[in-house]
Amino acid sequence: MSLFRITRTLPEDATGAALRADVLGGLTRSPKTLPPKWFYDARGSELFEQITELPEYYPTRAEREIIVDRAGDIAAATGARTLVELGSGSSEKTRHLIEALTGLDTYVPVDVSASALEQAGRALTEAHPGLHVHALIADFTAALALPDTPGPRLAALLGGTVGNLLPAERAAFLASVRGLLAPGDALLLGTDLVKDESVLVPAYDDAAGVTAAFNKNVLSVIDRELGADFDPGAFEHVALWDARNEWVEMRLRARTAQTVKIPALNLAVEFAAGEEMRTEVSAKFREEGVRSELSAAGLELTHWWTDAEGRFALSLSEVR
């Protein structure tokens, strides 16, 4: 019997339907917005991997440092027999946790990409004979049903991904995660921390222009999937620090006045010269704020670890 299986919880056309709904809703409001999840087609994922290696982009290195240093502490604190990773992608960083969790029985990676789940799942079952991998093709921000696996469970959302959610969305997400967990279970959460603007903005506006290409790639996705006629070259990448909300915003700014046609939606979208469309929010956090948000969701922060430079944090919280 194979120790690897994939369960699809998303309908076959769920991704296409969600893209159509997000583009229609986002481009007909003012100011215009697009959600960041549409960056990540094959090309976008490749560009993001390049971003993680850039000198300006510290979060991936900082989080990996914490995981490597603290994997044993996380294992000792949780005794997890099931690890559920939300937005697992390649599962690369999680391998350190899997090695440290000596009593681990089951790994449940959750992602919208079937190909990423297949590749990571096969590799993990080969590297860890006896580990059950039950992958879920699912959107972790929507209602999620986990397979029946042994407890205690450790749910993990890494990479600072929680910062891409607006405050109300974060509250709903954390409450939904709490609903998946039982007493004795825990949540491991990666959060990028508030720091000087001179460090934050270059992480989203690198000198080599890789993040600019990543940002514009969302237009190519809409062109390909919805038959639109966006010209990525007609937009420029913008990254700025919003000190009031303590988040970095990525935007695309129209270089000229233009009309974009999206045949799949029977939609024509007008852009004024200089008009900006928000494509991502990346919130930055403070320990007291994370503690408060977790508490509101019914979780108690019990451990807080940062990298040596205090740029990024991993928190461990338990069901109250």
mmCIF file of C-alpha atoms in Angstrom:
data_model
loop_
_atom_site.group_PDB
_atom_site.id
_atom_site.type_symbol
_atom_site.label_atom_id
_atom_site.label_comp_id
_atom_site.label_asym_id
_atom_site.label_seq_id
_atom_site.Cartn_x
_atom_site.Cartn_y
_atom_site.Cartn_z
ATOM 1 C CA MET A 1 0.000 0.000 0.000
ATOM 2 C CA SER A 2 1.393 3.407 -0.985
ATOM 3 C CA LEU A 3 2.230 5.813 1.818
ATOM 4 C CA PHE A 4 1.494 8.772 -0.494
ATOM 5 C CA ARG A 5 -1.935 9.908 -1.581
ATOM 6 C CA ILE A 6 -3.557 13.091 -2.909
ATOM 7 C CA THR A 7 -7.108 14.175 -2.218
ATOM 8 C CA ARG A 8 -8.685 16.939 -4.288
ATOM 9 C CA THR A 9 -11.097 19.084 -2.297
ATOM 10 C CA LEU A 10 -11.300 21.797 -4.949
ATOM 11 C CA PRO A 11 -13.661 21.268 -7.896
ATOM 12 C CA GLU A 12 -11.824 20.907 -11.209
ATOM 13 C CA ASP A 13 -12.724 24.441 -12.367
ATOM 14 C CA ALA A 14 -12.430 26.051 -8.949
ATOM 15 C CA THR A 15 -9.202 27.855 -9.848
ATOM 16 C CA GLY A 16 -10.611 29.276 -13.074
ATOM 17 C CA ALA A 17 -13.835 30.363 -11.379
ATOM 18 C CA ALA A 18 -11.909 32.036 -8.552
ATOM 19 C CA LEU A 19 -9.656 33.873 -11.013
ATOM 20 C CA ARG A 20 -12.653 35.174 -12.961
ATOM 21 C CA ALA A 21 -14.369 36.315 -9.766
ATOM 22 C CA ASP A 22 -11.243 38.002 -8.383
ATOM 23 C CA VAL A 23 -10.429 39.819 -11.624
ATOM 24 C CA LEU A 24 -14.006 40.975 -12.136
ATOM 25 C CA GLY A 25 -14.375 42.144 -8.541
ATOM 26 C CA GLY A 26 -10.917 43.668 -8.258
ATOM 27 C CA LEU A 27 -10.811 45.573 -11.543
ATOM 28 C CA THR A 28 -14.278 47.062 -11.239
ATOM 29 C CA ARG A 29 -13.692 48.629 -7.838
ATOM 30 C CA SER A 30 -11.822 51.785 -6.952
ATOM 31 C CA PRO A 31 -8.962 51.612 -6.213
ATOM 32 C CA LYS A 32 -8.347 48.519 -8.333
ATOM 33 C CA THR A 33 -6.880 45.414 -6.688
ATOM 34 C CA LEU A 34 -5.775 41.900 -7.532
ATOM 35 C CA PRO A 35 -5.016 39.207 -4.921
ATOM 36 C CA PRO A 36 -1.390 38.011 -4.731
ATOM 37 C CA LYS A 37 -2.230 34.311 -5.108
ATOM 38 C CA TRP A 38 -2.422 34.820 -8.895
ATOM 39 C CA PHE A 39 1.314 35.549 -9.083
ATOM 40 C CA TYR A 40 2.078 31.876 -8.731
ATOM 41 C CA ASP A 41 1.738 30.136 -12.064
ATOM 42 C CA ALA A 42 4.815 28.156 -13.195
ATOM 43 C CA ARG A 43 6.651 31.313 -14.283
ATOM 44 C CA GLY A 44 5.669 33.216 -11.148
ATOM 45 C CA SER A 45 6.813 30.378 -8.899
ATOM 46 C CA GLU A 46 10.144 30.313 -10.727
ATOM 47 C CA LEU A 47 10.538 34.068 -10.260
ATOM 48 C CA PHE A 48 9.687 33.822 -6.569
ATOM 49 C CA GLU A 49 12.372 31.155 -6.104
ATOM 50 C CA GLN A 50 14.800 33.672 -7.627
ATOM 51 C CA ILE A 51 13.529 36.356 -5.249
ATOM 52 C CA THR A 52 14.301 34.181 -2.215
ATOM 53 C CA GLU A 53 17.969 34.117 -3.282
ATOM 54 C CA LEU A 54 18.303 37.891 -3.737
ATOM 55 C CA PRO A 55 20.528 39.782 -1.273
ATOM 56 C CA GLU A 56 17.708 42.232 -0.477
ATOM 57 C CA TYR A 57 15.147 39.511 0.310
ATOM 58 C CA TYR A 58 15.908 38.401 3.872
ATOM 59 C CA PRO A 59 12.657 36.632 5.013
ATOM 60 C CA THR A 60 13.371 33.189 3.538
ATOM 61 C CA ARG A 61 16.923 33.055 4.914
ATOM 62 C CA ALA A 62 15.845 34.396 8.312
ATOM 63 C CA GLU A 63 13.005 31.898 8.670
ATOM 64 C CA ARG A 64 15.180 28.986 7.541
ATOM 65 C CA GLU A 65 17.736 29.982 10.199
ATOM 66 C CA ILE A 66 15.069 29.777 12.908
ATOM 67 C CA ILE A 67 13.710 26.450 11.681
ATOM 68 C CA VAL A 68 17.167 24.878 11.548
ATOM 69 C CA ASP A 69 18.071 26.221 14.995
ATOM 70 C CA ARG A 70 14.746 25.510 16.688
ATOM 71 C CA ALA A 71 13.361 22.385 15.000
ATOM 72 C CA GLY A 72 14.332 20.320 18.049
ATOM 73 C CA ASP A 73 12.611 22.764 20.393
ATOM 74 C CA ILE A 74 9.460 22.721 18.249
ATOM 75 C CA ALA A 75 9.458 18.931 18.264
ATOM 76 C CA ALA A 76 9.940 18.787 22.042
ATOM 77 C CA ALA A 77 7.197 21.337 22.688
ATOM 78 C CA THR A 78 4.601 19.689 20.447
ATOM 79 C CA GLY A 79 5.350 15.964 20.248
ATOM 80 C CA ALA A 80 3.434 16.146 16.974
ATOM 81 C CA ARG A 81 2.430 12.926 15.245
ATOM 82 C CA THR A 82 0.750 14.829 12.392
ATOM 83 C CA LEU A 83 2.200 17.896 10.664
ATOM 84 C CA VAL A 84 -0.247 19.924 8.555
ATOM 85 C CA GLU A 85 1.450 22.506 6.346
ATOM 86 C CA LEU A 86 -0.800 25.166 4.865
ATOM 87 C CA GLY A 87 0.412 26.535 1.531
ATOM 88 C CA SER A 88 3.161 23.916 1.457
ATOM 89 C CA GLY A 89 4.580 24.566 -2.037
ATOM 90 C CA SER A 90 7.827 22.607 -2.388
ATOM 91 C CA SER A 91 7.863 21.658 1.334
ATOM 92 C CA GLU A 92 11.566 22.587 1.314
ATOM 93 C CA LYS A 93 11.820 24.301 4.704
ATOM 94 C CA THR A 94 9.510 21.765 6.316
ATOM 95 C CA ARG A 95 12.004 18.960 5.789
ATOM 96 C CA HIS A 96 13.971 20.177 8.815
ATOM 97 C CA LEU A 97 10.848 19.898 10.942
ATOM 98 C CA ILE A 98 10.009 16.458 9.599
ATOM 99 C CA GLU A 99 13.481 15.233 10.515
ATOM 100 C CA ALA A 100 13.199 16.675 14.027
ATOM 101 C CA LEU A 101 9.702 15.297 14.706
ATOM 102 C CA THR A 102 10.879 11.792 15.555
ATOM 103 C CA GLY A 103 7.376 10.554 16.388
ATOM 104 C CA LEU A 104 5.820 11.919 13.197
ATOM 105 C CA ASP A 105 3.344 9.554 11.547
ATOM 106 C CA THR A 106 1.652 11.720 8.898
ATOM 107 C CA TYR A 107 2.472 14.837 6.898
ATOM 108 C CA VAL A 108 -0.476 16.698 5.353
ATOM 109 C CA PRO A 109 0.687 19.296 2.811
ATOM 110 C CA VAL A 110 -2.083 21.630 1.636
ATOM 111 C CA ASP A 111 -1.709 23.599 -1.586
ATOM 112 C CA VAL A 112 -3.665 24.574 -4.709
ATOM 113 C CA SER A 113 -0.895 23.205 -6.956
ATOM 114 C CA ALA A 114 -1.295 19.495 -7.676
ATOM 115 C CA SER A 115 2.101 19.333 -9.396
ATOM 116 C CA ALA A 116 3.924 20.859 -6.401
ATOM 117 C CA LEU A 117 2.176 18.436 -4.043
ATOM 118 C CA GLU A 118 2.971 15.454 -6.239
ATOM 119 C CA GLN A 119 6.654 16.325 -6.551
ATOM 120 C CA ALA A 120 7.177 17.130 -2.869
ATOM 121 C CA GLY A 121 5.101 14.183 -1.641
ATOM 122 C CA ARG A 122 6.972 11.611 -3.704
ATOM 123 C CA ALA A 123 10.336 13.000 -2.603
ATOM 124 C CA LEU A 124 9.383 12.948 1.073
ATOM 125 C CA THR A 125 8.095 9.382 1.071
ATOM 126 C CA GLU A 126 11.339 8.283 -0.573
ATOM 127 C CA ALA A 127 13.462 10.201 1.937
ATOM 128 C CA HIS A 128 11.401 9.113 4.963
ATOM 129 C CA PRO A 129 10.270 5.500 4.622
ATOM 130 C CA GLY A 130 7.248 4.890 6.821
ATOM 131 C CA LEU A 131 6.044 8.517 6.719
ATOM 132 C CA HIS A 132 2.464 8.779 5.515
ATOM 133 C CA VAL A 133 1.932 11.768 3.195
ATOM 134 C CA HIS A 134 -1.693 12.720 2.572
ATOM 135 C CA ALA A 135 -1.672 15.760 0.305
ATOM 136 C CA LEU A 136 -4.716 18.007 -0.080
ATOM 137 C CA ILE A 137 -5.390 20.051 -3.203
ATOM 138 C CA ALA A 138 -7.202 22.848 -1.408
ATOM 139 C CA ASP A 139 -7.315 26.574 -0.719
ATOM 140 C CA PHE A 140 -6.274 26.887 2.914
ATOM 141 C CA THR A 141 -8.007 30.261 3.246
ATOM 142 C CA ALA A 142 -11.360 28.588 2.542
ATOM 143 C CA ALA A 143 -13.201 25.997 4.620
ATOM 144 C CA LEU A 144 -10.869 23.051 5.063
ATOM 145 C CA ALA A 145 -11.516 19.491 6.208
ATOM 146 C CA LEU A 146 -8.475 17.537 7.335
ATOM 147 C CA PRO A 147 -8.091 13.781 6.977
ATOM 148 C CA ASP A 148 -8.343 11.594 10.057
ATOM 149 C CA THR A 149 -4.779 11.477 11.383
ATOM 150 C CA PRO A 150 -3.200 10.788 14.780
ATOM 151 C CA GLY A 151 -2.700 13.601 17.275
ATOM 152 C CA PRO A 152 -1.251 15.727 18.511
ATOM 153 C CA ARG A 153 -1.322 17.800 15.354
ATOM 154 C CA LEU A 154 0.969 20.675 14.473
ATOM 155 C CA ALA A 155 -0.407 23.074 11.846
ATOM 156 C CA ALA A 156 2.172 25.299 10.159
ATOM 157 C CA LEU A 157 1.890 28.407 7.996
ATOM 158 C CA LEU A 158 5.379 29.569 7.107
ATOM 159 C CA GLY A 159 6.991 32.223 4.932
ATOM 160 C CA GLY A 160 5.134 35.186 6.408
ATOM 161 C CA THR A 161 2.177 34.226 4.184
ATOM 162 C CA VAL A 162 -0.270 35.270 6.889
ATOM 163 C CA GLY A 163 0.849 38.850 6.202
ATOM 164 C CA ASN A 164 -0.753 38.708 2.743
ATOM 165 C CA LEU A 165 -4.160 38.651 4.420
ATOM 166 C CA LEU A 166 -5.896 41.862 5.449
ATOM 167 C CA PRO A 167 -6.699 42.119 9.180
ATOM 168 C CA ALA A 168 -10.297 40.858 8.880
ATOM 169 C CA GLU A 169 -9.126 38.035 6.612
ATOM 170 C CA ARG A 170 -6.394 37.124 9.115
ATOM 171 C CA ALA A 171 -8.896 36.984 11.952
ATOM 172 C CA ALA A 172 -11.170 34.686 9.942
ATOM 173 C CA PHE A 173 -8.230 32.517 8.900
ATOM 174 C CA LEU A 174 -6.852 32.099 12.429
ATOM 175 C CA ALA A 175 -10.327 31.268 13.716
ATOM 176 C CA SER A 176 -10.698 28.631 10.997
ATOM 177 C CA VAL A 177 -7.342 27.082 11.925
ATOM 178 C CA ARG A 178 -8.382 27.003 15.569
ATOM 179 C CA GLY A 179 -11.515 25.151 14.449
ATOM 180 C CA LEU A 180 -9.357 22.422 12.903
ATOM 181 C CA LEU A 181 -7.362 21.859 16.072
ATOM 182 C CA ALA A 182 -8.120 19.939 19.261
ATOM 183 C CA PRO A 183 -6.727 20.398 22.783
ATOM 184 C CA GLY A 184 -3.066 19.461 22.703
ATOM 185 C CA ASP A 185 -2.630 20.603 19.089
ATOM 186 C CA ALA A 186 -0.547 23.638 18.105
ATOM 187 C CA LEU A 187 0.032 26.236 15.376
ATOM 188 C CA LEU A 188 3.467 27.238 14.094
ATOM 189 C CA LEU A 189 3.252 30.659 12.426
ATOM 190 C CA GLY A 190 5.896 32.561 10.471
ATOM 191 C CA THR A 191 5.677 36.352 10.692
ATOM 192 C CA ASP A 192 7.934 39.024 9.249
ATOM 193 C CA LEU A 193 8.652 41.743 11.795
ATOM 194 C CA VAL A 194 8.366 45.537 11.661
ATOM 195 C CA LYS A 195 11.718 47.102 10.861
ATOM 196 C CA ASP A 196 13.200 50.130 9.139
ATOM 197 C CA GLU A 197 11.731 51.126 5.796
ATOM 198 C CA SER A 198 15.231 51.099 4.304
ATOM 199 C CA VAL A 199 15.331 47.320 4.834
ATOM 200 C CA LEU A 200 11.697 46.539 4.049
ATOM 201 C CA VAL A 201 11.179 48.314 0.731
ATOM 202 C CA PRO A 202 14.257 46.935 -1.087
ATOM 203 C CA ALA A 203 13.085 43.410 -0.183
ATOM 204 C CA TYR A 204 10.105 44.099 -2.489
ATOM 205 C CA ASP A 205 11.900 46.287 -5.036
ATOM 206 C CA ASP A 206 15.261 44.647 -5.732
ATOM 207 C CA ALA A 207 17.960 46.231 -7.849
ATOM 208 C CA ALA A 208 17.907 43.388 -10.391
ATOM 209 C CA GLY A 209 14.201 43.883 -11.131
ATOM 210 C CA VAL A 210 13.177 40.309 -10.336
ATOM 211 C CA THR A 211 10.334 41.399 -8.046
ATOM 212 C CA ALA A 212 9.123 43.822 -10.722
ATOM 213 C CA ALA A 213 8.915 40.918 -13.181
ATOM 214 C CA PHE A 214 7.153 38.814 -10.557
ATOM 215 C CA ASN A 215 4.601 41.567 -9.948
ATOM 216 C CA LYS A 216 3.912 42.092 -13.661
ATOM 217 C CA ASN A 217 3.542 38.348 -14.184
ATOM 218 C CA VAL A 218 0.014 38.557 -12.772
ATOM 219 C CA LEU A 219 -0.939 40.475 -15.937
ATOM 220 C CA SER A 220 0.459 37.670 -18.095
ATOM 221 C CA VAL A 221 -1.627 35.166 -16.113
ATOM 222 C CA ILE A 222 -4.799 37.158 -16.826
ATOM 223 C CA ASP A 223 -3.847 37.496 -20.489
ATOM 224 C CA ARG A 224 -3.328 33.755 -20.853
ATOM 225 C CA GLU A 225 -6.252 32.515 -18.788
ATOM 226 C CA LEU A 226 -8.888 35.117 -19.648
ATOM 227 C CA GLY A 227 -7.781 36.236 -23.123
ATOM 228 C CA ALA A 228 -6.986 39.755 -21.896
ATOM 229 C CA ASP A 229 -4.699 42.182 -23.725
ATOM 230 C CA PHE A 230 -2.697 43.597 -20.814
ATOM 231 C CA ASP A 231 0.726 44.832 -21.915
ATOM 232 C CA PRO A 232 2.988 44.270 -18.874
ATOM 233 C CA GLY A 233 5.405 46.818 -20.307
ATOM 234 C CA ALA A 234 2.699 49.477 -19.994
ATOM 235 C CA PHE A 235 2.850 49.188 -16.192
ATOM 236 C CA GLU A 236 5.622 49.877 -13.716
ATOM 237 C CA HIS A 237 6.291 48.106 -10.434
ATOM 238 C CA VAL A 238 5.775 50.094 -7.230
ATOM 239 C CA ALA A 239 6.638 49.046 -3.653
ATOM 240 C CA LEU A 240 6.009 51.286 -0.669
ATOM 241 C CA TRP A 241 5.854 51.148 3.121
ATOM 242 C CA ASP A 242 2.528 52.075 4.748
ATOM 243 C CA ALA A 243 3.612 53.107 8.231
ATOM 244 C CA ARG A 244 0.066 53.478 9.552
ATOM 245 C CA ASN A 245 -0.950 49.936 8.660
ATOM 246 C CA GLU A 246 2.588 48.566 9.061
ATOM 247 C CA TRP A 247 2.622 46.741 5.764
ATOM 248 C CA VAL A 248 4.431 46.865 2.436
ATOM 249 C CA GLU A 249 2.202 47.344 -0.596
ATOM 250 C CA MET A 250 3.066 46.227 -4.091
ATOM 251 C CA ARG A 251 1.275 48.017 -6.888
ATOM 252 C CA LEU A 252 1.289 48.272 -10.656
ATOM 253 C CA ARG A 253 1.161 51.813 -12.037
ATOM 254 C CA ALA A 254 -0.192 52.512 -15.532
ATOM 255 C CA ARG A 255 2.435 54.383 -17.535
ATOM 256 C CA THR A 256 -0.210 55.843 -19.883
ATOM 257 C CA ALA A 257 -3.973 56.057 -20.165
ATOM 258 C CA GLN A 258 -5.178 52.767 -21.631
ATOM 259 C CA THR A 259 -8.105 50.398 -22.047
ATOM 260 C CA VAL A 260 -7.644 46.693 -21.327
ATOM 261 C CA LYS A 261 -10.120 44.212 -22.793
ATOM 262 C CA ILE A 262 -10.865 40.952 -20.966
ATOM 263 C CA PRO A 263 -13.037 38.880 -23.334
ATOM 264 C CA ALA A 264 -13.701 36.034 -20.890
ATOM 265 C CA LEU A 265 -15.468 38.542 -18.636
ATOM 266 C CA ASN A 266 -16.938 40.677 -21.438
ATOM 267 C CA LEU A 267 -15.151 43.523 -19.694
ATOM 268 C CA ALA A 268 -13.203 46.617 -20.762
ATOM 269 C CA VAL A 269 -11.152 48.248 -17.994
ATOM 270 C CA GLU A 270 -10.046 51.871 -18.184
ATOM 271 C CA PHE A 271 -6.753 52.934 -16.587
ATOM 272 C CA ALA A 272 -5.830 56.586 -16.212
ATOM 273 C CA ALA A 273 -2.187 57.568 -16.681
ATOM 274 C CA GLY A 274 -0.468 57.045 -13.305
ATOM 275 C CA GLU A 275 -3.351 55.006 -11.877
ATOM 276 C CA GLU A 276 -2.183 52.341 -9.419
ATOM 277 C CA MET A 277 -3.576 48.867 -8.845
ATOM 278 C CA ARG A 278 -2.688 47.073 -5.599
ATOM 279 C CA THR A 279 -1.443 43.521 -6.108
ATOM 280 C CA GLU A 280 -0.117 42.587 -2.676
ATOM 281 C CA VAL A 281 -0.123 43.597 0.960
ATOM 282 C CA SER A 282 2.642 42.136 3.125
ATOM 283 C CA ALA A 283 1.947 42.981 6.755
ATOM 284 C CA LYS A 284 4.781 43.176 9.265
ATOM 285 C CA PHE A 285 4.222 42.266 12.890
ATOM 286 C CA ARG A 286 5.197 42.883 16.499
ATOM 287 C CA GLU A 287 5.126 40.173 19.168
ATOM 288 C CA GLU A 288 2.314 41.798 21.144
ATOM 289 C CA GLY A 289 0.177 42.102 18.024
ATOM 290 C CA VAL A 290 0.680 38.458 17.072
ATOM 291 C CA ARG A 291 -0.156 37.396 20.629
ATOM 292 C CA SER A 292 -3.337 39.468 20.563
ATOM 293 C CA GLU A 293 -4.519 38.144 17.197
ATOM 294 C CA LEU A 294 -3.861 34.548 18.232
ATOM 295 C CA SER A 295 -5.681 35.072 21.528
ATOM 296 C CA ALA A 296 -8.718 36.478 19.733
ATOM 297 C CA ALA A 297 -8.845 33.246 17.727
ATOM 298 C CA GLY A 298 -8.641 31.046 20.822
ATOM 299 C CA LEU A 299 -4.922 30.284 20.662
ATOM 300 C CA GLU A 300 -2.301 31.016 23.319
ATOM 301 C CA LEU A 301 1.190 32.004 22.236
ATOM 302 C CA THR A 302 3.665 29.859 24.189
ATOM 303 C CA HIS A 303 6.962 30.238 22.295
ATOM 304 C CA TRP A 304 8.487 33.092 20.281
ATOM 305 C CA TRP A 305 11.705 32.608 18.325
ATOM 306 C CA THR A 306 13.529 35.085 16.077
ATOM 307 C CA ASP A 307 16.616 34.897 13.889
ATOM 308 C CA ALA A 308 19.852 36.345 15.230
ATOM 309 C CA GLU A 309 19.131 39.783 13.749
ATOM 310 C CA GLY A 310 15.514 39.904 14.959
ATOM 311 C CA ARG A 311 14.091 40.279 11.468
ATOM 312 C CA PHE A 312 11.630 37.386 11.413
ATOM 313 C CA ALA A 313 9.750 35.327 14.007
ATOM 314 C CA LEU A 314 8.297 31.869 14.395
ATOM 315 C CA SER A 315 5.628 31.584 17.059
ATOM 316 C CA LEU A 316 4.138 28.464 18.571
ATOM 317 C CA SER A 317 0.649 28.682 20.003
ATOM 318 C CA GLU A 318 -1.632 26.112 21.627
ATOM 319 C CA VAL A 319 -5.368 25.669 21.756
ATOM 320 C CA ARG A 320 -6.836 27.436 24.786
#
